[in-house]
Tab-separated table of C-alpha atoms and ligand atoms in Angstrom:
chain	number	residue	atom	x	y	z
A	6	UNK	CA	56.842	3.666	-13.486
A	7	UNK	CA	57.618	6.890	-11.651
A	8	UNK	CA	56.625	10.428	-12.596
A	9	UNK	CA	60.114	11.390	-13.724
A	10	UNK	CA	59.896	8.726	-16.475
A	11	UNK	CA	57.154	10.776	-18.101
A	12	UNK	CA	59.295	13.671	-19.273
A	13	UNK	CA	57.406	16.320	-17.312
A	14	UNK	CA	59.179	19.575	-16.487
A	15	UNK	CA	61.190	19.851	-13.247
A	16	UNK	CA	58.708	22.477	-11.994
A	17	UNK	CA	55.756	20.167	-12.535
A	18	UNK	CA	57.610	17.237	-10.974
A	19	UNK	CA	58.358	19.356	-7.930
A	20	UNK	CA	54.672	20.241	-7.526
A	21	UNK	CA	53.709	16.563	-7.856
A	22	UNK	CA	56.292	15.587	-5.276
A	23	UNK	CA	55.011	18.196	-2.854
A	24	UNK	CA	51.538	16.864	-3.384
A	25	UNK	CA	52.898	13.522	-2.210
A	26	UNK	CA	52.145	11.396	-5.269
A	27	UNK	CA	54.563	8.525	-5.628
A	28	UNK	CA	53.638	7.043	-8.975
A	29	UNK	CA	51.364	7.872	-11.903
A	30	UNK	CA	47.967	6.173	-11.982
A	31	UNK	CA	47.303	3.979	-15.070
A	32	UNK	CA	45.453	6.725	-16.934
A	33	UNK	CA	48.261	9.163	-16.202
A	34	UNK	CA	50.913	6.694	-17.375
A	35	UNK	CA	49.085	6.249	-20.670
A	36	UNK	CA	47.527	9.617	-21.361
A	37	UNK	CA	50.446	11.882	-20.481
A	38	UNK	CA	52.835	10.564	-23.195
A	39	UNK	CA	50.068	10.700	-25.821
A	40	UNK	CA	49.158	14.268	-24.874
A	41	UNK	CA	52.824	15.252	-24.934
A	42	UNK	CA	52.990	13.960	-28.513
A	43	UNK	CA	50.072	16.333	-29.266
A	44	UNK	CA	47.783	13.406	-30.082
A	45	UNK	CA	44.037	13.708	-29.637
A	46	UNK	CA	42.959	11.437	-26.801
A	47	UNK	CA	39.745	9.714	-25.810
A	48	UNK	CA	40.002	8.674	-22.173
A	49	UNK	CA	37.425	6.248	-20.843
A	50	UNK	CA	37.765	6.850	-17.147
A	51	UNK	CA	35.695	7.868	-14.187
A	52	UNK	CA	36.553	10.356	-11.523
A	53	UNK	CA	38.735	8.747	-8.899
A	54	UNK	CA	41.196	7.360	-11.448
A	55	UNK	CA	43.450	10.402	-11.427
A	56	UNK	CA	42.152	11.519	-14.810
A	57	UNK	CA	42.226	15.236	-13.981
A	58	UNK	CA	45.991	15.212	-13.478
A	59	UNK	CA	46.336	13.108	-16.631
A	60	UNK	CA	45.404	16.153	-18.663
A	61	UNK	CA	46.344	19.059	-16.377
A	62	UNK	CA	49.999	17.977	-15.944
A	63	UNK	CA	50.928	17.831	-19.653
A	64	UNK	CA	48.806	20.905	-20.364
A	65	UNK	CA	50.726	22.956	-17.832
A	66	UNK	CA	54.030	22.049	-19.501
A	67	UNK	CA	52.669	22.564	-23.013
A	68	UNK	CA	51.347	26.015	-22.173
A	69	UNK	CA	54.298	27.163	-20.124
A	70	UNK	CA	56.180	28.580	-23.116
A	71	UNK	CA	53.651	31.005	-24.574
A	72	UNK	CA	51.630	34.015	-23.601
A	73	UNK	CA	47.910	34.601	-23.893
A	74	UNK	CA	46.429	37.537	-25.767
A	75	UNK	CA	43.642	39.674	-24.397
A	76	UNK	CA	40.288	37.857	-24.490
A	77	UNK	CA	41.886	34.946	-26.377
A	78	UNK	CA	42.438	31.972	-24.069
A	79	UNK	CA	45.025	29.408	-25.176
A	80	UNK	CA	43.289	26.345	-23.809
A	81	UNK	CA	39.784	25.426	-22.755
A	82	UNK	CA	38.525	22.796	-20.329
A	83	UNK	CA	34.769	22.182	-20.467
A	84	UNK	CA	33.109	20.768	-17.353
A	85	UNK	CA	29.440	19.899	-16.777
A	86	UNK	CA	29.092	21.446	-13.321
A	87	UNK	CA	30.491	24.367	-11.396
A	88	UNK	CA	31.888	22.091	-8.712
A	89	UNK	CA	33.833	20.010	-11.209
A	90	UNK	CA	35.094	23.144	-12.906
A	91	UNK	CA	36.290	24.442	-9.526
A	92	UNK	CA	38.035	21.137	-8.815
A	93	UNK	CA	39.875	21.281	-12.133
A	94	UNK	CA	40.885	24.876	-11.415
A	95	UNK	CA	42.292	23.691	-8.074
A	96	UNK	CA	44.298	21.046	-9.904
A	97	UNK	CA	45.848	23.688	-12.188
A	98	UNK	CA	46.615	25.743	-9.109
A	99	UNK	CA	48.328	22.887	-7.272
A	100	UNK	CA	50.290	21.349	-10.137
A	101	UNK	CA	51.011	24.666	-11.821
A	102	UNK	CA	52.343	26.427	-8.733
A	103	UNK	CA	55.864	26.718	-10.190
A	104	UNK	CA	54.617	27.960	-13.542
A	105	UNK	CA	53.314	31.358	-14.286
A	106	UNK	CA	50.045	30.507	-16.009
A	107	UNK	CA	46.908	32.615	-15.890
A	108	UNK	CA	43.690	30.740	-15.459
A	109	UNK	CA	40.058	31.742	-15.291
A	110	UNK	CA	36.986	29.916	-14.126
A	111	UNK	CA	33.834	30.750	-16.069
A	112	UNK	CA	30.853	29.252	-14.313
A	113	UNK	CA	27.316	30.370	-13.736
A	114	UNK	CA	26.301	31.902	-10.450
A	115	UNK	CA	29.448	33.986	-10.101
A	116	UNK	CA	30.084	37.609	-10.935
A	117	UNK	CA	30.484	38.087	-14.663
A	118	UNK	CA	32.399	41.323	-14.083
A	119	UNK	CA	35.263	39.524	-12.342
A	120	UNK	CA	35.350	36.865	-15.030
A	121	UNK	CA	35.437	39.484	-17.783
A	122	UNK	CA	38.310	41.275	-16.048
A	123	UNK	CA	40.369	38.087	-15.997
A	124	UNK	CA	39.634	37.456	-19.680
A	125	UNK	CA	40.833	40.958	-20.517
A	126	UNK	CA	44.172	40.180	-18.869
A	127	UNK	CA	44.770	37.146	-21.085
A	128	UNK	CA	44.141	33.612	-19.968
A	129	UNK	CA	46.292	30.521	-20.558
A	130	UNK	CA	43.770	28.062	-19.163
A	131	UNK	CA	40.066	28.699	-19.277
A	132	UNK	CA	37.872	26.296	-17.306
A	133	UNK	CA	34.204	26.694	-18.062
A	134	UNK	CA	30.739	25.268	-18.001
A	135	UNK	CA	29.199	25.405	-21.503
A	136	UNK	CA	26.328	27.792	-20.670
A	137	UNK	CA	28.407	30.572	-19.155
A	138	UNK	CA	31.047	30.269	-21.861
A	139	UNK	CA	28.515	30.722	-24.650
A	140	UNK	CA	26.923	33.561	-22.753
A	141	UNK	CA	30.208	35.466	-22.599
A	142	UNK	CA	30.999	34.566	-26.210
A	143	UNK	CA	27.641	35.873	-27.404
A	144	UNK	CA	28.293	39.117	-25.544
A	145	UNK	CA	31.617	39.451	-27.318
A	146	UNK	CA	33.827	39.152	-24.254
A	147	UNK	CA	35.730	36.149	-25.449
A	148	UNK	CA	37.279	34.832	-28.649
A	149	UNK	CA	38.036	31.165	-29.146
A	150	UNK	CA	40.370	31.522	-32.168
A	151	UNK	CA	43.549	30.961	-30.209
A	152	UNK	CA	42.579	27.736	-28.397
A	153	UNK	CA	45.315	25.176	-28.964
A	154	UNK	CA	44.130	22.533	-26.482
A	155	UNK	CA	40.489	21.660	-25.859
A	156	UNK	CA	39.386	19.289	-23.097
A	157	UNK	CA	35.837	17.944	-22.971
A	158	UNK	CA	35.609	16.354	-19.552
A	159	UNK	CA	32.815	14.110	-18.227
A	160	UNK	CA	31.306	13.935	-21.716
A	161	UNK	CA	28.661	11.425	-20.669
A	162	UNK	CA	27.492	13.747	-17.930
A	163	UNK	CA	27.387	16.623	-20.404
A	164	UNK	CA	25.126	14.440	-22.519
A	165	UNK	CA	22.852	13.573	-19.571
A	166	UNK	CA	22.535	17.269	-18.831
A	167	UNK	CA	21.639	18.141	-22.414
A	168	UNK	CA	24.871	20.029	-23.152
A	169	UNK	CA	25.800	18.255	-26.380
A	170	UNK	CA	24.360	20.986	-28.672
A	171	UNK	CA	26.255	23.631	-26.656
A	172	UNK	CA	29.439	21.619	-26.962
A	173	UNK	CA	28.968	21.215	-30.688
A	174	UNK	CA	28.541	24.958	-30.996
A	175	UNK	CA	31.625	25.692	-28.872
A	176	UNK	CA	33.806	23.223	-30.773
A	177	UNK	CA	32.701	24.692	-34.094
A	178	UNK	CA	34.020	28.078	-32.887
A	179	UNK	CA	37.510	26.701	-32.219
A	180	UNK	CA	39.983	26.378	-35.109
A	181	UNK	CA	40.514	22.786	-36.275
A	182	UNK	CA	44.277	23.063	-35.740
A	183	UNK	CA	44.072	22.108	-32.090
A	184	UNK	CA	44.550	19.164	-29.787
A	185	UNK	CA	41.322	17.716	-28.422
A	186	UNK	CA	41.068	15.512	-25.340
A	187	UNK	CA	37.755	13.917	-24.418
A	188	UNK	CA	37.052	12.071	-21.179
A	189	UNK	CA	33.960	10.056	-20.435
A	190	UNK	CA	33.022	7.267	-18.050
A	191	UNK	CA	31.116	5.460	-20.787
A	192	UNK	CA	31.109	5.534	-24.564
A	193	UNK	CA	27.449	6.126	-25.374
A	194	UNK	CA	26.609	6.340	-29.105
A	195	UNK	CA	26.205	10.146	-28.858
A	196	UNK	CA	29.679	10.456	-27.342
A	197	UNK	CA	31.120	8.196	-30.019
A	198	UNK	CA	29.579	10.444	-32.639
A	199	UNK	CA	31.079	13.471	-30.954
A	200	UNK	CA	34.554	11.942	-30.977
A	201	UNK	CA	34.222	10.968	-34.631
A	202	UNK	CA	33.161	14.469	-35.538
A	203	UNK	CA	35.618	16.489	-33.493
A	204	UNK	CA	38.685	14.372	-32.764
A	205	UNK	CA	41.318	13.420	-35.264
A	206	UNK	CA	42.733	9.890	-35.106
A	207	UNK	CA	42.494	9.875	-31.297
A	208	UNK	CA	44.411	7.518	-29.070
A	209	UNK	CA	41.877	5.595	-27.025
A	210	UNK	CA	42.737	4.890	-23.432
A	211	UNK	CA	40.504	2.934	-21.053
A	212	UNK	CA	41.026	2.362	-17.400
A	213	UNK	CA	38.810	0.806	-14.806
A	214	UNK	CA	37.779	2.887	-11.852
A	215	UNK	CA	40.406	2.870	-9.099
A	216	UNK	CA	38.228	0.405	-7.288
A	217	UNK	CA	34.845	-0.608	-8.519
A	218	UNK	CA	32.163	0.209	-5.944
A	219	UNK	CA	31.125	-3.436	-5.946
A	220	UNK	CA	34.424	-4.294	-4.340
A	221	UNK	CA	34.726	-1.655	-1.678
A	222	UNK	CA	31.149	-0.676	-0.910
A	223	UNK	CA	28.744	-2.871	1.010
A	224	UNK	CA	25.240	-2.281	-0.281
A	225	UNK	CA	21.946	-2.615	1.589
A	226	UNK	CA	18.352	-2.280	0.454
A	227	UNK	CA	15.397	-1.530	2.738
A	228	UNK	CA	11.721	-1.659	1.751
A	229	UNK	CA	9.652	1.275	3.067
A	230	UNK	CA	6.427	3.171	2.559
A	231	UNK	CA	7.024	6.620	1.094
A	232	UNK	CA	5.683	8.318	4.215
A	233	UNK	CA	8.036	6.346	6.480
A	234	UNK	CA	11.220	7.306	4.665
A	235	UNK	CA	12.370	9.978	7.104
A	236	UNK	CA	11.919	7.806	10.156
A	237	UNK	CA	13.553	4.858	8.444
A	238	UNK	CA	16.516	7.017	7.525
A	239	UNK	CA	16.732	8.135	11.137
A	240	UNK	CA	16.689	4.501	12.285
A	241	UNK	CA	19.469	3.527	9.900
A	242	UNK	CA	21.551	6.567	10.829
A	243	UNK	CA	21.288	5.592	14.467
A	244	UNK	CA	22.332	2.020	13.754
A	245	UNK	CA	25.237	2.845	11.524
A	246	UNK	CA	28.598	4.170	12.521
A	247	UNK	CA	28.323	7.219	10.284
A	248	UNK	CA	31.366	9.464	10.077
A	249	UNK	CA	29.936	11.507	7.225
A	250	UNK	CA	27.541	10.769	4.405
A	251	UNK	CA	25.971	11.835	1.161
A	252	UNK	CA	22.189	11.422	1.179
A	253	UNK	CA	20.774	11.431	-2.347
A	254	UNK	CA	17.233	12.462	-3.214
A	255	UNK	CA	15.722	12.464	-6.699
A	256	UNK	CA	13.923	15.776	-6.259
A	257	UNK	CA	15.339	19.140	-5.185
A	258	UNK	CA	12.373	19.826	-2.949
A	259	UNK	CA	13.073	16.583	-1.096
A	260	UNK	CA	16.720	17.595	-0.744
A	261	UNK	CA	15.605	20.698	1.167
A	262	UNK	CA	12.923	18.855	3.110
A	263	UNK	CA	15.168	15.978	4.219
A	264	UNK	CA	18.044	18.278	5.193
A	265	UNK	CA	15.669	20.378	7.277
A	266	UNK	CA	14.008	17.357	8.855
A	267	UNK	CA	17.360	15.854	9.839
A	268	UNK	CA	18.484	19.175	11.271
A	269	UNK	CA	15.328	19.246	13.332
A	270	UNK	CA	16.288	15.836	14.672
A	271	UNK	CA	19.634	17.213	15.794
A	272	UNK	CA	21.823	15.944	12.936
A	273	UNK	CA	24.481	18.116	11.362
A	274	UNK	CA	22.925	18.270	7.907
A	275	UNK	CA	22.776	20.682	4.958
A	276	UNK	CA	21.263	20.573	1.452
A	277	UNK	CA	23.191	20.850	-1.819
A	278	UNK	CA	21.402	21.270	-5.138
A	279	UNK	CA	21.529	23.245	-8.332
A	280	UNK	CA	18.945	25.872	-7.346
A	281	UNK	CA	21.130	27.161	-4.534
A	282	UNK	CA	23.268	30.245	-5.092
A	283	UNK	CA	26.777	29.350	-6.197
A	284	UNK	CA	28.403	30.996	-3.193
A	285	UNK	CA	26.261	28.883	-0.882
A	286	UNK	CA	27.009	25.698	-2.840
A	287	UNK	CA	30.741	26.282	-2.675
A	288	UNK	CA	30.603	27.127	0.993
A	289	UNK	CA	28.461	24.070	1.848
A	290	UNK	CA	30.779	21.771	-0.035
A	291	UNK	CA	33.824	23.221	1.675
A	292	UNK	CA	32.230	22.774	5.086
A	293	UNK	CA	31.444	19.165	4.240
A	294	UNK	CA	35.054	18.610	3.129
A	295	UNK	CA	36.260	20.269	6.335
A	296	UNK	CA	34.096	17.889	8.356
A	297	UNK	CA	31.901	20.688	9.669
A	298	UNK	CA	28.805	19.135	8.095
A	299	UNK	CA	28.255	15.412	8.598
A	300	UNK	CA	25.300	14.736	6.323
A	301	UNK	CA	25.162	16.343	2.897
A	302	UNK	CA	21.709	15.903	1.391
A	303	UNK	CA	22.072	16.394	-2.334
A	304	UNK	CA	20.826	15.977	-5.870
A	305	UNK	CA	22.764	13.907	-8.400
A	306	UNK	CA	23.935	16.814	-10.488
A	307	UNK	CA	25.294	18.787	-7.549
A	308	UNK	CA	27.259	15.857	-6.192
A	309	UNK	CA	28.559	14.403	-9.432
A	310	UNK	CA	32.315	13.920	-9.428
A	311	UNK	CA	32.840	15.725	-6.142
A	312	UNK	CA	36.169	14.582	-4.851
A	313	UNK	CA	35.849	13.923	-1.138
A	314	UNK	CA	37.718	10.937	0.174
A	315	UNK	CA	36.855	9.192	3.428
A	316	UNK	CA	33.094	9.427	3.137
A	317	UNK	CA	31.821	6.556	5.264
A	318	UNK	CA	28.265	6.227	3.927
A	319	UNK	CA	25.936	6.931	1.053
A	320	UNK	CA	22.178	6.884	1.562
A	321	UNK	CA	19.793	6.671	-1.344
A	322	UNK	CA	16.652	8.307	-0.042
A	323	UNK	CA	15.126	7.362	-3.397
A	324	UNK	CA	16.020	4.729	-5.957
A	325	UNK	CA	17.611	6.816	-8.720
A	326	UNK	CA	15.643	7.092	-11.943
A	327	UNK	CA	18.771	6.423	-13.985
A	328	UNK	CA	20.667	3.268	-13.100
A	329	UNK	CA	24.023	4.909	-13.874
A	330	UNK	CA	23.326	7.382	-11.102
A	331	UNK	CA	23.234	4.534	-8.601
A	332	UNK	CA	26.816	3.616	-9.439
A	333	UNK	CA	27.890	7.255	-9.318
A	334	UNK	CA	26.119	7.779	-5.999
A	335	UNK	CA	27.606	4.809	-4.192
A	336	UNK	CA	30.975	5.620	-5.732
A	337	UNK	CA	31.085	8.659	-3.420
A	338	UNK	CA	32.097	6.220	-0.698
A	339	UNK	CA	34.669	3.416	-0.748
A	340	UNK	CA	37.114	5.727	-2.515
A	341	UNK	CA	40.884	5.805	-2.547
A	342	UNK	CA	41.328	2.459	-0.851
A	343	UNK	CA	38.707	2.926	1.888
A	344	UNK	CA	35.630	0.815	2.364
A	345	UNK	CA	32.160	2.282	2.513
A	346	UNK	CA	28.539	1.416	3.098
A	347	UNK	CA	25.618	2.319	0.885
A	348	UNK	CA	21.959	2.086	1.871
A	349	UNK	CA	18.947	2.498	-0.374
A	350	UNK	CA	15.272	2.833	0.485
A	351	UNK	CA	12.783	1.455	-1.993
A	352	UNK	CA	8.989	1.620	-2.205
A	353	UNK	CA	6.468	-0.431	-4.182
A	354	UNK	CA	6.535	2.216	-6.856
A	355	UNK	CA	10.261	1.875	-7.558
A	356	UNK	CA	10.169	-1.572	-9.113
A	357	UNK	CA	11.105	-0.422	-12.606
A	358	UNK	CA	14.035	1.701	-11.437
A	359	UNK	CA	15.224	-0.929	-9.007
A	360	UNK	CA	15.232	-3.530	-11.779
A	361	UNK	CA	17.332	-1.216	-13.913
A	362	UNK	CA	19.869	-0.772	-11.086
A	363	UNK	CA	20.065	-4.516	-10.481
A	364	UNK	CA	20.507	-5.146	-14.168
A	365	UNK	CA	23.340	-2.645	-14.337
A	366	UNK	CA	25.221	-3.931	-11.317
A	367	UNK	CA	24.378	-7.497	-12.330
A	368	UNK	CA	23.229	-8.451	-8.841
A	369	UNK	CA	19.906	-8.831	-7.115
A	370	UNK	CA	19.580	-7.136	-3.758
A	371	UNK	CA	18.315	-9.045	-0.751
A	372	UNK	CA	16.049	-6.881	1.347
A	373	UNK	CA	17.526	-5.895	4.678
A	374	UNK	CA	15.145	-6.296	7.574
A	375	UNK	CA	15.600	-3.356	9.927
A	376	UNK	CA	13.379	-5.012	12.533
A	377	UNK	CA	16.194	-7.453	13.135
A	378	UNK	CA	18.396	-4.578	14.167
A	379	UNK	CA	18.592	-5.502	17.832
A	380	UNK	CA	19.435	-9.074	17.047
A	381	UNK	CA	21.843	-8.395	14.280
A	382	UNK	CA	22.727	-4.744	13.738
A	383	UNK	CA	24.946	-3.969	10.789
A	384	UNK	CA	26.961	-1.536	12.855
A	385	UNK	CA	26.117	0.576	15.816
A	386	UNK	CA	27.060	4.149	16.424
A	387	UNK	CA	24.848	4.736	19.435
A	388	UNK	CA	26.443	1.983	21.471
A	389	UNK	CA	29.741	1.940	19.677
A	390	UNK	CA	31.841	1.120	22.716
A	391	UNK	CA	29.968	-1.925	23.892
A	392	UNK	CA	29.125	-3.282	20.480
A	393	UNK	CA	32.295	-2.434	18.645
A	394	UNK	CA	33.805	-5.891	18.685
A	395	UNK	CA	30.777	-7.480	17.127
A	396	UNK	CA	30.413	-4.858	14.418
A	397	UNK	CA	32.321	-6.717	11.780
A	398	UNK	CA	30.505	-9.993	12.114
A	399	UNK	CA	27.163	-8.423	12.689
A	400	UNK	CA	26.879	-7.102	9.153
A	401	UNK	CA	24.172	-9.207	7.719
A	402	UNK	CA	25.745	-11.231	4.947
A	403	UNK	CA	22.277	-11.756	3.599
A	404	UNK	CA	21.918	-8.093	2.907
A	405	UNK	CA	25.154	-7.664	1.079
A	406	UNK	CA	25.251	-7.420	-2.658
A	407	UNK	CA	28.891	-8.215	-2.804
A	408	UNK	CA	30.778	-10.568	-0.548
A	409	UNK	CA	34.095	-9.471	-1.915
A	410	UNK	CA	36.819	-8.319	0.346
A	411	UNK	CA	38.049	-4.862	-0.555
A	412	UNK	CA	40.412	-4.920	-3.502
A	413	UNK	CA	40.287	-8.678	-3.893
A	414	UNK	CA	40.262	-9.797	-7.461
A	415	UNK	CA	37.989	-12.759	-7.203
A	416	UNK	CA	36.509	-13.310	-10.585
A	417	UNK	CA	32.805	-13.083	-10.248
A	418	UNK	CA	31.291	-13.589	-13.687
A	419	UNK	CA	28.151	-11.839	-12.514
A	420	UNK	CA	30.098	-8.720	-11.899
A	421	UNK	CA	31.933	-8.604	-15.166
A	422	UNK	CA	31.296	-5.327	-16.884
A	423	UNK	CA	32.379	-3.189	-19.757
A	424	UNK	CA	35.758	-2.655	-18.146
A	425	UNK	CA	36.658	-6.348	-18.090
A	426	UNK	CA	39.056	-6.152	-20.945
A	427	UNK	CA	40.649	-2.860	-20.066
A	428	UNK	CA	43.523	-1.882	-17.893
A	429	UNK	CA	42.677	-1.358	-14.291
A	430	UNK	CA	44.447	-1.615	-11.003
A	431	UNK	CA	43.317	-5.195	-10.349
A	432	UNK	CA	45.524	-6.601	-7.599
A	433	UNK	CA	48.165	-4.112	-8.529
A	434	UNK	CA	46.938	-1.340	-6.275
A	435	UNK	CA	49.333	1.600	-6.424
A	436	UNK	CA	50.918	2.734	-3.206
A	437	UNK	CA	48.703	5.791	-2.844
A	438	UNK	CA	45.617	3.643	-2.581
A	439	UNK	CA	46.947	1.254	0.062
B	514	AMP	P1	40.431	12.433	-10.227
B	514	AMP	O1	40.181	11.114	-10.876
B	514	AMP	O2	41.144	13.364	-11.115
B	514	AMP	O3	39.155	12.984	-9.660
B	514	AMP	O4	41.427	12.190	-8.977
B	514	AMP	C1	41.071	11.414	-7.886
B	514	AMP	C2	41.962	11.651	-6.684
B	514	AMP	O5	43.225	11.029	-6.857
B	514	AMP	C3	42.246	13.111	-6.385
B	514	AMP	O6	42.086	13.308	-4.992
B	514	AMP	C4	43.677	13.313	-6.767
B	514	AMP	O7	44.303	14.308	-5.983
B	514	AMP	C5	44.284	11.936	-6.512
B	514	AMP	N1	45.410	11.594	-7.393
B	514	AMP	C6	45.552	11.867	-8.699
B	514	AMP	N2	46.705	11.376	-9.178
B	514	AMP	C7	47.321	10.744	-8.165
B	514	AMP	C8	48.553	10.020	-8.043
B	514	AMP	N3	49.357	9.825	-9.087
B	514	AMP	N4	48.868	9.536	-6.841
B	514	AMP	C9	48.030	9.730	-5.792
B	514	AMP	N5	46.847	10.388	-5.831
B	514	AMP	C10	46.508	10.884	-7.010
C-alpha cells in the first residue's frame, strides 16, 4: 500500500512526501480509513509504530474545512507528558504545513498568558496534558463544547500517572456527538472500562511494536552493591562503544546525583526529570537530540515516548519498580531498524522487581561478569581501533537474553507475548525501517 491509496488530501500527501515516508506503517494503513469514516478507534500500539501520524494525518484533513471559534477548540489531543504533547504538536506542524490550521499546546510549566492568547484566537487542534487543560477550564478560559474529535493518547501511561479521573472529567465536558480515538500500549482493565464508557462501537486495531526490543536490543545484567553503582557504570561506559545513551534511575534525586557524578568524571551528561523547569527540560532534550549531550540521565516519566532514533545504549541504574518500565526503557534503543544494547545493574534488594521483569520478558537473565572484561569485553570504546574487529564476537553470548538476529522471525515460544496474534511487521519490514 502507498499513502495515495488512503484518500488523504493532496496537501497532506505532499507534506508526507517531503518528510520522506514511502509507505504507511500497519497502524496507519488500518487506522486512517477508519478515522476517515468517522469511526471511534481503539489503537493498541506503542510509540515507534507510527501511531502519531495515524491520527494526525486524517485529523488534519477532517479539520481543514472549518474554522474555530474563540476559546472553543475543534479537536483535542490528550497526552500524559509535556514532551509527548510537544512531539504531537510537531507532527501537526510537519504534516499540516500546507493547511492553515491553528494549534495550541497547553502544558504545565509554560506561560499561561501565551496559551490563553492562542485560545482567544480560536484553535483547530488543542494538544494538552490533563492538568493544565482542567486548570484553564476551571478558570473559564476554554470551552469544550465544540470538540468534534477527541484523542486520548498513551492511555496506559495516563493510568500509571493517575490521570484517569482527570480524563473522565474532561470527557464528560465534551458533547457526546464526537469522534473518539484512544491509543494505548496495553489494554489494562481500567483502560477497557474507559473505552466502554466513552467510545461508541470502536474499531479495534492492534499492531506489534515496529520491532520488539527482544529482537533488536541485546540485554545485560550486572550484580553490584548499591554503593558501587557509580563506579560500575563508569566501568561499563568505558567498555562499551557508547554513541549516546539514556541512563534510567528510579529516583529523581539519583537522576541529579548520577548526572553530576558523571559530569565530574568528564562525561557529557545532563539530568532530565519532572521537577525541572519546562524550559530546561525542552532545552536538554533538544541538546540530546542534536547530539550535544551524550548521556541523558532520566526518570521514567520524563523519558516516556521520547522519539529519538539512533540511541546506542540504555543503562538501568536501578531495576525499575514496574516491569513495564523495563520494556519502555530498553525500547529507547534498537529503534527504527537499528540495534541497541541495554545494561542493568541489580543489587540483592532488587530480587522482587527483577523477577517481575524476567516474568514479563519471559526470559531469565544470566549475570554478566565485568571482571572478565579484559578477556572478553562486550565492546570497547577506549581501544576501539585495535579491538574493533573482535567486537562482534566478543559479546558474551552467555550474557545475552536474546540470541535473535535483528528482525529475524524465529519463533521462540518463550518470547511469545500479547501481540502474538496481532498484525505486526514480522519479516515484512517496511522500507523505512531497513
Ligand atoms: P510514533 O510511533 O508516532 O512515535 O512514530 C515513530 C517514528 O516513525 C517517528 O520518528 C515518525 O516520524 C516515524 N514515522 C511515522 N510514520 C512513518 C512512515 N509511514 N514511514 C516512515 N517513518 C514514519
